[in-house]
Amino acid sequence: MTYLEQVISESQRMHTLLDIMGRMCTNSIQLKGNDGLTCTVEPGTKIILPIHSLQRDPKYWTNPEAFDPDRWTEERKSAITKYAFLPFGEGPRICVGLRMALLQVKAAIATLLMKYRIERNPRTTYPVKIGLLGVLSTPTDGLWVYLKRL
């Protein structure tokens, strides 16, 4: 199950469900940009976190465009910057269904792999192009596969 968890984490990093997350600032904080300019964010200010950008930023991820489940091994995941990976949010407003969602994903993948061989259908474009459907990330041209019973 360890490797499956690594694949799930890497899939969540590369193809996050929500591209952005909104939060409300509770403490005054000074932010300094790469250009040296500073900005004070006051309590009560609404902020938008660019989840997709964070999870693909080369500042936080080595070779961020590559699918690399091994970045989630015990040896390597300790080097991941806190708050650079937010598939379920973080802090007091973290998704309450986190454990249930991960359990369901693992069970679904295990069930599919026990019963079927999965092959890419030629209708699926590669690399898969991701767009937005409302606020959700989704493959723009669909994700077509063949399921062949084992």
C-alpha positions as CSV (number, residue, x, y, z in Angstrom):
1,M,0.0,0.0,0.0
2,T,3.0,2.3,0.5
3,Y,3.6,2.7,-3.2
4,L,-0.1,3.2,-3.9
5,E,-0.1,6.0,-1.4
6,Q,2.9,7.6,-3.1
7,V,1.1,7.4,-6.5
8,I,-2.0,9.0,-5.0
9,S,0.0,11.8,-3.4
10,E,1.9,12.5,-6.6
11,S,-1.4,12.4,-8.6
12,Q,-2.9,14.9,-6.2
13,R,0.2,17.2,-6.5
14,M,0.1,17.2,-10.3
15,H,-3.6,17.2,-10.8
16,T,-5.2,19.0,-7.9
17,L,-8.9,18.9,-7.8
18,L,-9.2,22.6,-6.9
19,D,-6.8,25.1,-8.5
20,I,-7.3,27.8,-5.8
21,M,-8.4,27.9,-2.1
22,G,-9.8,30.9,-0.3
23,R,-8.9,31.8,3.2
24,M,-9.3,34.8,5.6
25,C,-6.2,36.3,7.2
26,T,-6.4,36.2,11.0
27,N,-3.1,37.8,11.9
28,S,-1.2,40.8,10.4
29,I,1.7,39.5,8.3
30,Q,4.4,41.1,6.1
31,L,5.0,39.4,2.8
32,K,8.1,40.0,0.8
33,G,8.1,39.4,-2.9
34,N,11.0,38.2,-5.1
35,D,11.4,41.8,-6.2
36,G,12.1,42.9,-2.6
37,L,8.8,44.8,-2.3
38,T,6.8,44.1,0.9
39,C,3.1,44.0,1.5
40,T,1.2,43.9,4.8
41,V,-1.8,41.7,4.9
42,E,-4.2,42.7,7.7
43,P,-6.6,40.5,9.7
44,G,-9.9,40.1,7.9
45,T,-8.3,40.3,4.4
46,K,-9.6,37.6,2.1
47,I,-6.7,35.7,0.3
48,I,-6.6,33.3,-2.5
49,L,-4.0,30.5,-2.4
50,P,-3.0,29.3,-5.9
51,I,-2.8,25.5,-5.1
52,H,-2.0,24.4,-8.7
53,S,0.9,26.9,-8.8
54,L,2.2,26.0,-5.4
55,Q,2.2,22.3,-6.2
56,R,4.1,22.9,-9.5
57,D,6.6,25.6,-8.3
58,P,10.2,24.7,-8.9
59,K,11.1,26.6,-5.7
60,Y,9.4,23.8,-3.7
61,W,9.6,20.8,-6.1
62,T,12.5,19.2,-8.0
63,N,11.5,18.7,-11.6
64,P,7.8,19.7,-10.8
65,E,6.4,18.7,-14.2
66,A,7.6,15.1,-13.9
67,F,5.3,12.4,-12.3
68,D,7.6,11.0,-9.6
69,P,5.9,8.9,-6.9
70,D,9.3,8.4,-5.3
71,R,9.3,12.0,-4.0
72,W,6.9,10.6,-1.4
73,T,9.2,8.0,0.1
74,E,9.9,8.2,3.8
75,E,13.4,9.4,3.0
76,R,12.4,12.2,0.6
77,K,9.0,13.5,1.9
78,S,10.6,15.0,5.0
79,A,12.2,17.5,2.6
80,I,8.9,18.8,1.3
81,T,8.1,22.3,2.4
82,K,5.1,22.6,4.7
83,Y,2.1,24.2,2.9
84,A,3.6,23.5,-0.6
85,F,1.2,20.5,-0.8
86,L,-2.4,21.2,0.0
87,P,-4.7,18.6,-1.6
88,F,-7.2,18.8,1.4
89,G,-6.2,22.2,2.8
90,E,-4.5,22.6,6.1
91,G,-5.0,23.9,9.6
92,P,-8.3,24.3,11.4
93,R,-10.2,24.2,8.1
94,I,-8.6,21.1,6.6
95,C,-11.1,18.8,4.9
96,V,-12.9,16.7,7.5
97,G,-13.4,13.9,4.9
98,L,-9.7,13.5,4.2
99,R,-9.3,10.0,5.6
100,M,-12.5,8.8,4.2
101,A,-11.7,10.2,0.7
102,L,-8.2,8.6,0.7
103,L,-9.7,5.3,1.9
104,Q,-12.3,5.3,-0.9
105,V,-9.6,6.1,-3.5
106,K,-7.4,3.3,-2.3
107,A,-10.3,0.8,-2.3
108,A,-11.4,1.9,-5.8
109,I,-7.9,1.6,-7.3
110,A,-7.3,-1.8,-5.6
111,T,-10.6,-3.1,-6.8
112,L,-10.0,-2.0,-10.4
113,L,-6.5,-3.4,-10.4
114,M,-7.7,-6.8,-9.0
115,K,-10.4,-7.1,-11.7
116,Y,-9.1,-5.3,-14.8
117,R,-6.2,-4.5,-16.9
118,I,-6.3,-0.7,-17.7
119,E,-5.1,0.5,-21.1
120,R,-5.2,4.0,-22.6
121,N,-7.7,4.4,-25.4
122,P,-6.4,6.3,-28.5
123,R,-9.1,8.9,-27.9
124,T,-7.2,10.1,-24.9
125,T,-4.7,12.8,-25.8
126,Y,-1.3,12.7,-24.3
127,P,-0.1,14.6,-22.4
128,V,-3.6,15.0,-20.9
129,K,-4.7,18.7,-21.1
130,I,-6.3,19.9,-17.9
131,G,-8.9,22.7,-17.9
132,L,-11.5,24.0,-15.5
133,L,-15.1,22.8,-15.2
134,G,-16.5,25.5,-12.9
135,V,-13.8,25.5,-10.1
136,L,-12.8,21.8,-10.7
137,S,-9.8,20.7,-12.7
138,T,-10.8,18.2,-15.4
139,P,-9.3,16.7,-18.5
140,T,-10.5,19.0,-21.4
141,D,-10.7,16.2,-24.0
142,G,-11.8,13.4,-21.6
143,L,-9.9,10.6,-20.2
144,W,-10.6,7.4,-22.2
145,V,-9.5,4.0,-21.1
146,Y,-10.1,0.3,-21.9
147,L,-11.0,-1.9,-19.0
148,K,-10.2,-5.5,-19.8
149,R,-11.4,-8.1,-17.4
150,L,-8.6,-10.3,-16.0
